[in-house]
Amino acid sequence: GGGGGSGGGGGVEGRQGGEGMGWGVENDEEKIYGGKRAGAHSTAQEDICALLVACAKKYPLTVRLKGGDPFVFGRGGEELAALSAAGIPCEVVPGVTSAVAAAERFGIPVTHRGAATSFTVLTAHTREGVPDFTACAGHGTLVFLMAKGAAEAIERDLLRGGMSADTPCAVISAAGMPGEKLVRCPLSALSGCAAQLPAPMTIVVGMVCAEGLLGAYIPPPRVVVTGTQGHVSRLAGLLAGKGLDPVPCITRRVLPLPAAGLWGEIGRAAWLVFTSPNGVEAFFAKMAEDGRDVRTLADKKFAAIGPATAKALRERGIRADLVPAEYTACALAKGLIRAGAERDETVLLRARAGSAALAASGVQIDLYDALPDERGLERAAAATDGAAAVTFSSAGGAREYLAKYPLPACPVVCIGEETAAPVRAAGGAPIIAKSACAEALAQAVTEAICSERED
């Protein structure tokens, strides 16, 4: 975390032998927060460098992920030097510096014909303190990174250097993050505007910030996507493909459970029932952990609640015998009855707090728990300001959000009737996808946004 601000992330990788680690499974990764804010550094830079060296020697692959580009005021050079001194091979992955990306998020070009033929990137803080910016006045577009604490000095020095008090400025807060904001103002009002917004902050000064320079810039509609990591990834990709701007918010974390009595129940079972890709992943991870062979499942039949779960089974070489036409727990329960599945010979492999509609269909094994992620919920709540829509993919996820935060002012789109119930209870009028899958949810979001625009 941390580094040169917002924008496409880059970083420094330290590699030290060993076999590759598994990706996509949170339990196979150690995540260490090293972010920085003005006056609130989580870890000193010297300690971060030492930690990188230690991790690179301990793990097969260590990634130092930064916002923006690692070498643009991101201390990436210091970290690379520390790794090189320790004899650790490194790869630098370039990022998109926030000096360009933060302005571009709001349709502001740092260079533009007739407005600016050059731009200068400046750090608002050095080891010695806030620099004197007087000599920078009049040198094309000026981009100040980490600028909140220096806004007053920037305004004072540039005016003293001869820049007009009417010079257009853009104050950008938390670019690319939930709650991102842009305020345009003349140079004479810069410090006052900056005081109203939180860090991280980028300040752009120059004619490129003039209102209407590129006409009426209309950013893509922002959609807040909530749920587990797997669901959020799928839905965010679908929304991006429709030209929308998804804000992924992992509001629920999947925690594997011991699954007591699993193999005894499996031995007696004729049907194995899965209600999410998370359940499929947890089951096969448990099978690998316990040294079980997939051939022991040869006499079983498999049921999946919907196409995403069926796809997760197919990826493990198993074709589901039952996928209901309607992707709900009720439809799955009815399908099992029609298929002649006996309760005592049916095992429900799902989350601890699974839908009650399926409870009578078989013996439940708690494979995992879906727990609220407080940081993800906070991120989602911040992102709803100005959002075009918010999505919920489970009743539990909707309840957890609404227990802490008010009903979003924008349209709320739910994956099914059960998920919509907590939203209605909070006084909302949710839009419900035509079927309980990510594809239908993405389509419902698109239609809701189009409807809002027409109104």
Coordinates of C-alpha atoms in Angstrom, one line a residue:
G1 CA 0.0 0.0 0.0
G2 CA 1.0 3.7 -0.1
G3 CA 3.4 5.0 -2.6
G4 CA 2.9 7.7 -5.2
G5 CA -0.8 8.2 -4.9
S6 CA -3.7 7.0 -7.0
G7 CA -3.5 5.5 -10.5
G8 CA -2.7 2.1 -12.0
G9 CA -0.6 0.3 -9.4
G10 CA 3.0 -0.6 -9.9
G11 CA 5.6 -2.0 -7.5
V12 CA 8.8 -3.8 -6.7
E13 CA 8.9 -7.6 -6.6
G14 CA 11.5 -9.4 -4.6
R15 CA 12.1 -13.0 -5.7
Q16 CA 14.1 -15.6 -3.8
G17 CA 13.9 -19.1 -5.1
G18 CA 11.3 -21.7 -4.2
E19 CA 8.2 -22.9 -6.0
G20 CA 5.4 -20.5 -6.9
M21 CA 2.6 -19.7 -4.4
G22 CA -1.1 -20.3 -5.1
W23 CA -2.9 -17.1 -6.1
G24 CA -6.5 -16.2 -5.5
V25 CA -6.7 -18.1 -2.2
E26 CA -6.4 -15.7 0.6
N27 CA -5.1 -18.2 3.1
D28 CA -2.0 -18.8 1.0
E29 CA -1.0 -15.1 1.2
E30 CA 0.3 -13.0 4.0
K31 CA -0.8 -9.4 3.6
I32 CA 1.1 -6.6 5.4
Y33 CA -0.2 -3.1 5.4
G34 CA 2.4 -0.4 4.7
G35 CA 0.3 2.5 3.6
K36 CA 1.1 6.1 4.4
R37 CA -0.8 9.3 4.9
A38 CA 0.5 12.7 5.9
G39 CA 1.4 12.5 9.6
A40 CA 0.1 8.9 9.9
H41 CA 2.8 6.6 8.5
S42 CA 2.0 3.0 9.5
T43 CA 5.6 2.0 9.2
A44 CA 8.9 3.9 8.9
Q45 CA 10.5 3.7 5.4
E46 CA 13.7 2.1 6.9
D47 CA 11.5 -0.6 8.5
I48 CA 9.6 -1.2 5.2
C49 CA 12.9 -1.8 3.4
A50 CA 14.0 -4.2 6.1
L51 CA 10.6 -6.0 5.9
L52 CA 10.8 -6.4 2.1
V53 CA 14.3 -8.0 2.5
A54 CA 13.0 -10.3 5.2
C55 CA 9.9 -11.3 3.3
A56 CA 11.8 -11.9 0.0
K57 CA 14.1 -14.3 1.9
K58 CA 11.2 -16.1 3.5
Y59 CA 8.7 -16.4 0.7
P60 CA 8.9 -17.6 -3.0
L61 CA 7.4 -14.3 -4.2
T62 CA 7.1 -10.9 -2.4
V63 CA 5.1 -8.1 -4.0
R64 CA 5.4 -4.5 -2.8
L65 CA 2.2 -3.0 -4.2
K66 CA 2.0 0.8 -4.5
G67 CA -0.6 3.2 -5.7
G68 CA 0.6 5.0 -8.8
D69 CA 4.2 4.5 -10.1
P70 CA 6.7 3.2 -7.6
F71 CA 9.4 5.7 -8.7
V72 CA 7.4 8.9 -8.7
F73 CA 7.7 10.1 -5.1
G74 CA 6.9 6.5 -4.1
R75 CA 10.2 5.6 -2.4
G76 CA 10.5 2.7 -4.8
G77 CA 14.1 3.6 -5.5
E78 CA 15.0 3.3 -1.9
E79 CA 13.3 -0.1 -1.7
L80 CA 14.9 -1.3 -4.9
A81 CA 18.3 -0.3 -3.5
A82 CA 17.7 -2.1 -0.3
L83 CA 16.8 -5.3 -2.1
S84 CA 19.7 -5.0 -4.5
A85 CA 22.1 -4.5 -1.6
A86 CA 20.8 -7.8 -0.1
G87 CA 21.4 -9.6 -3.3
I88 CA 17.8 -10.2 -4.1
P89 CA 16.7 -10.3 -7.7
C90 CA 13.9 -7.8 -8.4
E91 CA 11.4 -6.9 -11.1
V92 CA 9.9 -3.4 -11.3
V93 CA 6.3 -3.3 -12.6
P94 CA 5.6 0.2 -13.9
G95 CA 2.4 1.9 -12.8
V96 CA 0.5 5.0 -13.9
T97 CA 1.6 7.9 -11.8
S98 CA -1.1 9.8 -10.0
A99 CA 0.4 13.0 -11.4
V100 CA -1.4 12.1 -14.6
A101 CA -4.1 9.6 -13.5
A102 CA -5.7 11.7 -10.8
A103 CA -6.4 14.5 -13.2
E104 CA -7.5 12.1 -16.0
R105 CA -10.1 10.5 -13.7
F106 CA -12.0 13.9 -13.9
G107 CA -11.3 14.6 -17.6
I108 CA -8.4 17.0 -17.0
P109 CA -5.5 16.6 -19.4
V110 CA -2.1 17.7 -18.0
T111 CA -1.2 18.9 -21.5
H112 CA -3.6 20.2 -24.1
R113 CA -3.1 22.2 -27.4
G114 CA -3.5 25.9 -26.7
A115 CA -3.5 25.4 -22.9
A116 CA -0.3 23.7 -21.9
T117 CA 2.7 22.2 -23.7
S118 CA 4.4 20.8 -20.7
F119 CA 3.7 19.7 -17.1
T120 CA 5.9 19.7 -14.0
V121 CA 5.4 17.1 -11.2
L122 CA 6.3 18.4 -7.7
T123 CA 6.3 16.8 -4.3
A124 CA 4.6 19.0 -1.7
H125 CA 6.8 17.6 1.0
T126 CA 10.6 16.9 1.2
R127 CA 12.8 15.7 4.1
E128 CA 13.5 19.4 4.8
G129 CA 9.8 20.3 4.8
V130 CA 7.6 22.2 2.3
P131 CA 9.6 23.6 -0.6
D132 CA 9.5 27.1 -1.9
F133 CA 7.4 27.0 -5.2
T134 CA 7.9 30.6 -6.2
A135 CA 10.2 29.8 -9.2
C136 CA 7.6 27.3 -10.6
A137 CA 5.1 29.9 -11.5
G138 CA 4.3 30.1 -15.2
H139 CA 6.0 26.7 -16.1
G140 CA 3.0 25.0 -17.9
T141 CA 0.8 22.7 -15.9
L142 CA 1.9 22.2 -12.3
V143 CA 0.9 19.0 -10.5
F144 CA 1.5 18.8 -6.8
L145 CA 1.4 15.3 -5.1
M146 CA 0.7 14.7 -1.4
A147 CA -0.4 18.3 -1.4
K148 CA -3.0 18.9 1.3
G149 CA -0.6 20.1 4.0
A150 CA 1.2 22.4 1.5
A151 CA -1.9 24.0 -0.2
E152 CA -1.4 27.3 1.6
A153 CA 2.3 27.5 0.6
I154 CA 1.4 26.6 -3.0
E155 CA -1.1 29.4 -3.2
R156 CA 1.1 32.0 -1.6
D157 CA 4.3 31.1 -3.5
L158 CA 2.7 30.9 -7.0
L159 CA 0.9 34.3 -6.5
R160 CA 4.3 35.7 -5.3
G161 CA 5.9 34.3 -8.4
G162 CA 3.6 36.2 -10.7
M163 CA 0.7 33.8 -11.5
S164 CA -2.7 35.4 -11.8
A165 CA -5.1 35.0 -8.9
D166 CA -7.6 33.8 -11.5
T167 CA -5.5 30.9 -12.7
P168 CA -7.7 27.7 -12.8
C169 CA -6.9 25.0 -10.2
A170 CA -8.2 21.5 -9.5
V171 CA -8.2 20.1 -6.0
I172 CA -8.5 16.3 -6.3
S173 CA -9.1 14.2 -3.2
A174 CA -8.8 10.4 -3.0
A175 CA -8.7 9.9 -6.8
G176 CA -9.7 6.5 -7.9
M177 CA -10.9 5.6 -4.5
P178 CA -14.4 5.5 -2.9
G179 CA -15.4 9.1 -2.0
E180 CA -13.1 10.7 -4.7
K181 CA -13.9 14.3 -5.2
L182 CA -12.9 17.2 -7.5
V183 CA -13.2 20.9 -6.7
R184 CA -12.3 23.5 -9.2
C185 CA -11.3 27.0 -8.0
P186 CA -9.1 30.0 -8.8
L187 CA -5.6 30.1 -7.4
S188 CA -6.6 32.7 -4.9
A189 CA -9.1 30.2 -3.3
L190 CA -6.8 27.2 -3.4
S191 CA -5.9 26.8 0.3
G192 CA -9.6 27.3 1.4
C193 CA -10.8 24.5 -1.0
A194 CA -8.0 22.2 0.0
A195 CA -8.9 22.6 3.7
Q196 CA -12.4 21.2 2.9
L197 CA -11.3 17.9 1.5
P198 CA -9.4 14.9 3.0
A199 CA -6.0 13.5 1.9
P200 CA -4.6 11.9 -0.2
M201 CA -4.7 15.0 -2.3
T202 CA -3.4 16.0 -5.7
I203 CA -3.5 19.7 -6.8
V204 CA -3.3 20.7 -10.4
V205 CA -2.6 24.3 -11.4
G206 CA -2.9 25.7 -14.9
M207 CA -5.2 26.5 -17.8
V208 CA -6.0 22.8 -18.4
C209 CA -8.2 23.0 -15.2
A210 CA -10.5 25.6 -16.8
E211 CA -14.1 24.5 -16.7
G212 CA -15.4 23.4 -20.1
L213 CA -12.0 23.1 -21.7
L214 CA -13.0 19.7 -23.2
G215 CA -16.8 20.5 -23.2
A216 CA -19.1 18.8 -20.7
Y217 CA -17.1 15.8 -19.6
I218 CA -19.4 13.0 -18.5
P219 CA -17.6 10.2 -16.6
P220 CA -19.0 6.6 -16.8
P221 CA -21.7 5.8 -14.1
R222 CA -20.1 4.5 -10.9
V223 CA -21.5 1.2 -9.5
V224 CA -20.7 0.0 -6.0
V225 CA -20.3 -3.8 -6.0
T226 CA -20.6 -5.6 -2.7
G227 CA -20.1 -9.2 -1.7
T228 CA -17.5 -11.9 -1.5
Q229 CA -14.2 -11.7 -3.4
G230 CA -15.3 -14.2 -6.1
H231 CA -18.7 -12.5 -6.7
V232 CA -17.3 -9.0 -6.7
S233 CA -14.6 -10.0 -9.2
R234 CA -17.2 -11.6 -11.6
L235 CA -19.7 -8.8 -11.4
A236 CA -17.1 -6.0 -11.6
G237 CA -15.8 -7.5 -14.8
L238 CA -19.3 -7.7 -16.4
L239 CA -20.1 -4.1 -15.5
A240 CA -16.8 -2.8 -16.9
G241 CA -17.6 -4.7 -20.1
K242 CA -20.9 -2.7 -20.3
G243 CA -19.0 0.7 -20.0
L244 CA -19.7 1.2 -16.3
D245 CA -17.2 2.1 -13.6
P246 CA -17.4 -0.6 -10.9
V247 CA -16.1 0.1 -7.4
P248 CA -15.3 -3.4 -6.0
C249 CA -16.0 -3.6 -2.3
I250 CA -15.3 -6.9 -0.7
T251 CA -17.8 -6.7 2.2
R252 CA -17.8 -10.4 3.2
R253 CA -14.8 -12.6 3.8
V254 CA -15.0 -16.4 3.4
L255 CA -13.6 -18.3 6.4
P256 CA -13.2 -22.1 6.0
L257 CA -14.6 -24.2 8.8
P258 CA -13.5 -27.6 10.2
A259 CA -16.5 -29.3 8.5
A260 CA -16.8 -31.9 11.3
G261 CA -18.2 -35.3 10.2
L262 CA -17.8 -34.4 6.5
W263 CA -16.4 -37.6 5.2
G264 CA -18.7 -39.8 7.1
E265 CA -21.7 -38.0 5.6
I266 CA -20.1 -38.1 2.2
G267 CA -19.7 -41.8 2.4
R268 CA -23.4 -42.3 3.0
A269 CA -24.5 -39.7 0.5
A270 CA -26.0 -40.2 -2.9
W271 CA -26.3 -36.4 -3.7
L272 CA -23.9 -33.6 -3.0
V273 CA -25.5 -30.2 -3.2
F274 CA -23.5 -26.9 -3.7
T275 CA -25.0 -23.5 -3.4
S276 CA -22.1 -21.3 -4.4
P277 CA -18.7 -21.3 -6.0
N278 CA -17.3 -20.6 -2.6
G279 CA -18.7 -24.0 -1.4
V280 CA -17.1 -25.8 -4.3
E281 CA -13.7 -24.2 -3.6
A282 CA -13.9 -24.9 0.1
F283 CA -14.9 -28.5 -0.5
F284 CA -12.1 -29.4 -2.9
A285 CA -9.6 -27.5 -0.7
K286 CA -10.7 -29.7 2.2
M287 CA -10.4 -32.8 0.1
A288 CA -6.8 -31.9 -0.8
E289 CA -6.0 -31.0 2.8
D290 CA -7.3 -34.3 4.0
G291 CA -5.6 -36.3 1.2
R292 CA -8.8 -37.5 -0.3
D293 CA -9.1 -38.8 -3.9
V294 CA -11.8 -37.4 -6.2
R295 CA -12.4 -41.0 -7.4
T296 CA -14.2 -41.6 -4.1
L297 CA -17.0 -39.4 -5.5
A298 CA -17.6 -41.5 -8.5
D299 CA -21.0 -42.9 -7.3
K300 CA -22.3 -39.5 -6.3
K301 CA -24.7 -37.1 -8.0
F302 CA -24.1 -33.4 -7.9
A303 CA -26.5 -30.5 -7.7
A304 CA -25.6 -26.8 -8.3
I305 CA -27.8 -23.8 -7.5
G306 CA -26.9 -22.0 -10.7
P307 CA -24.5 -21.7 -13.6
A308 CA -21.6 -20.1 -11.7
T309 CA -21.6 -23.0 -9.2
A310 CA -22.0 -25.5 -12.0
K311 CA -19.0 -23.9 -13.8
A312 CA -16.9 -24.2 -10.6
L313 CA -17.7 -27.9 -10.6
R314 CA -16.9 -28.3 -14.3
E315 CA -13.5 -26.7 -13.7
R316 CA -12.8 -29.6 -11.4
G317 CA -13.9 -32.2 -13.9
I318 CA -17.5 -32.7 -12.6
R319 CA -20.7 -32.0 -14.6
A320 CA -23.7 -31.1 -12.4
D321 CA -26.6 -33.6 -12.6
L322 CA -29.1 -30.9 -11.5
V323 CA -29.1 -27.2 -12.1
P324 CA -32.6 -25.7 -11.6
A325 CA -34.0 -23.3 -14.2
E326 CA -34.5 -20.7 -11.5
Y327 CA -31.3 -20.1 -9.5
T328 CA -32.8 -20.0 -6.0
A329 CA -32.7 -22.3 -2.9
C330 CA -36.5 -22.9 -3.3
A331 CA -36.1 -24.0 -6.9
L332 CA -33.1 -26.2 -6.0
A333 CA -35.1 -27.9 -3.1
K334 CA -38.0 -28.6 -5.5
G335 CA -35.6 -30.0 -8.1
L336 CA -34.1 -32.4 -5.5
I337 CA -37.6 -33.7 -4.7
R338 CA -38.3 -34.3 -8.4
A339 CA -35.0 -36.1 -8.8
G340 CA -35.9 -38.4 -6.0
A341 CA -33.2 -37.3 -3.6
E342 CA -33.7 -38.7 -0.1
R343 CA -33.0 -36.3 2.8
D344 CA -30.7 -38.8 4.6
E345 CA -28.7 -39.4 1.4
T346 CA -28.3 -35.7 0.5
V347 CA -25.5 -33.5 1.8
L348 CA -25.7 -29.7 1.6
L349 CA -22.2 -28.4 1.3
R350 CA -22.5 -24.7 2.0
A351 CA -22.1 -21.7 4.3
R352 CA -23.1 -22.0 8.0
A353 CA -25.9 -19.4 7.5
G354 CA -27.4 -21.0 4.4
S355 CA -30.9 -20.3 3.2
A356 CA -33.6 -21.9 5.3
A357 CA -35.5 -22.8 2.1
L358 CA -33.1 -25.7 1.6
A359 CA -32.7 -26.9 5.2
A360 CA -35.1 -29.7 4.9
S361 CA -33.6 -31.1 1.7
G362 CA -30.5 -32.8 3.3
V363 CA -27.9 -33.0 6.0
Q364 CA -26.0 -29.7 6.2
I365 CA -22.2 -29.6 6.5
D366 CA -20.9 -26.1 7.4
L367 CA -17.9 -25.7 5.0
Y368 CA -17.4 -22.0 5.5
D369 CA -18.6 -18.9 7.1
A370 CA -19.2 -15.6 5.3
L371 CA -18.2 -12.8 7.8
P372 CA -18.6 -9.1 7.4
D373 CA -15.5 -7.2 6.4
E374 CA -15.6 -3.8 8.3
R375 CA -13.1 -2.1 6.0
G376 CA -15.0 -3.3 2.9
L377 CA -18.3 -2.1 4.4
E378 CA -16.8 1.3 5.1
R379 CA -15.4 1.5 1.6
A380 CA -18.8 0.7 0.1
A381 CA -20.6 3.3 2.2
A382 CA -18.1 6.0 1.2
A383 CA -18.5 5.0 -2.5
T384 CA -22.3 5.4 -2.5
D385 CA -21.9 9.2 -2.5
G386 CA -22.5 10.1 -6.2
A387 CA -22.9 6.4 -7.3
A388 CA -25.4 5.4 -10.0
A389 CA -26.2 2.1 -8.3
V390 CA -25.3 -0.3 -5.5
T391 CA -25.5 -4.0 -5.7
F392 CA -26.2 -6.7 -3.0
S393 CA -25.6 -10.4 -3.7
S394 CA -26.9 -11.9 -0.5
A395 CA -29.4 -11.2 2.3
G396 CA -26.6 -11.5 4.9
G397 CA -24.5 -8.9 3.0
A398 CA -27.4 -6.5 2.7
R399 CA -28.3 -6.9 6.4
E400 CA -24.7 -6.3 7.5
Y401 CA -24.4 -3.1 5.4
L402 CA -27.8 -1.7 6.5
A403 CA -27.0 -2.4 10.2
K404 CA -24.2 0.1 10.1
Y405 CA -25.1 2.5 7.3
P406 CA -28.2 4.2 5.9
L407 CA -30.0 3.0 2.8
P408 CA -28.1 4.4 -0.3
A409 CA -29.8 7.3 -2.0
C410 CA -29.1 5.7 -5.4
P411 CA -30.9 2.6 -6.9
V412 CA -30.2 -0.6 -5.0
V413 CA -30.0 -3.7 -7.2
C414 CA -30.4 -7.1 -5.6
I415 CA -29.6 -10.6 -7.0
G416 CA -32.9 -12.1 -5.8
E417 CA -36.0 -11.7 -3.6
E418 CA -34.4 -13.1 -0.5
T419 CA -31.5 -10.5 -0.8
A420 CA -34.1 -7.7 -1.4
A421 CA -36.0 -8.4 1.9
P422 CA -33.6 -6.5 4.2
V423 CA -33.6 -3.6 1.8
R424 CA -37.4 -3.4 1.8
A425 CA -37.4 -3.7 5.6
A426 CA -35.2 -0.6 5.7
G427 CA -37.7 1.3 3.6
G428 CA -36.1 0.8 0.2
A429 CA -37.6 -0.2 -3.2
P430 CA -34.9 -2.6 -4.6
I431 CA -34.6 -3.6 -8.2
I432 CA -34.3 -7.3 -8.5
A433 CA -32.4 -9.2 -11.2
K434 CA -34.4 -11.5 -13.4
S435 CA -32.4 -14.5 -12.3
A436 CA -30.0 -15.1 -9.4
C437 CA -26.7 -14.9 -11.3
A438 CA -24.0 -12.2 -11.9
E439 CA -24.9 -11.8 -15.6
A440 CA -28.6 -11.0 -14.8
L441 CA -27.5 -8.7 -11.9
A442 CA -25.2 -6.8 -14.3
Q443 CA -28.1 -6.5 -16.8
A444 CA -30.4 -5.2 -14.1
V445 CA -27.9 -2.6 -13.1
T446 CA -27.5 -1.4 -16.7
E447 CA -31.2 -1.2 -17.2
A448 CA -31.7 0.7 -13.9
I449 CA -29.1 3.3 -14.9
C450 CA -30.5 3.7 -18.4
S451 CA -34.0 4.2 -16.8
E452 CA -32.6 6.9 -14.4
R453 CA -31.0 8.8 -17.4
E454 CA -34.3 8.8 -19.3
D455 CA -36.1 10.1 -16.3

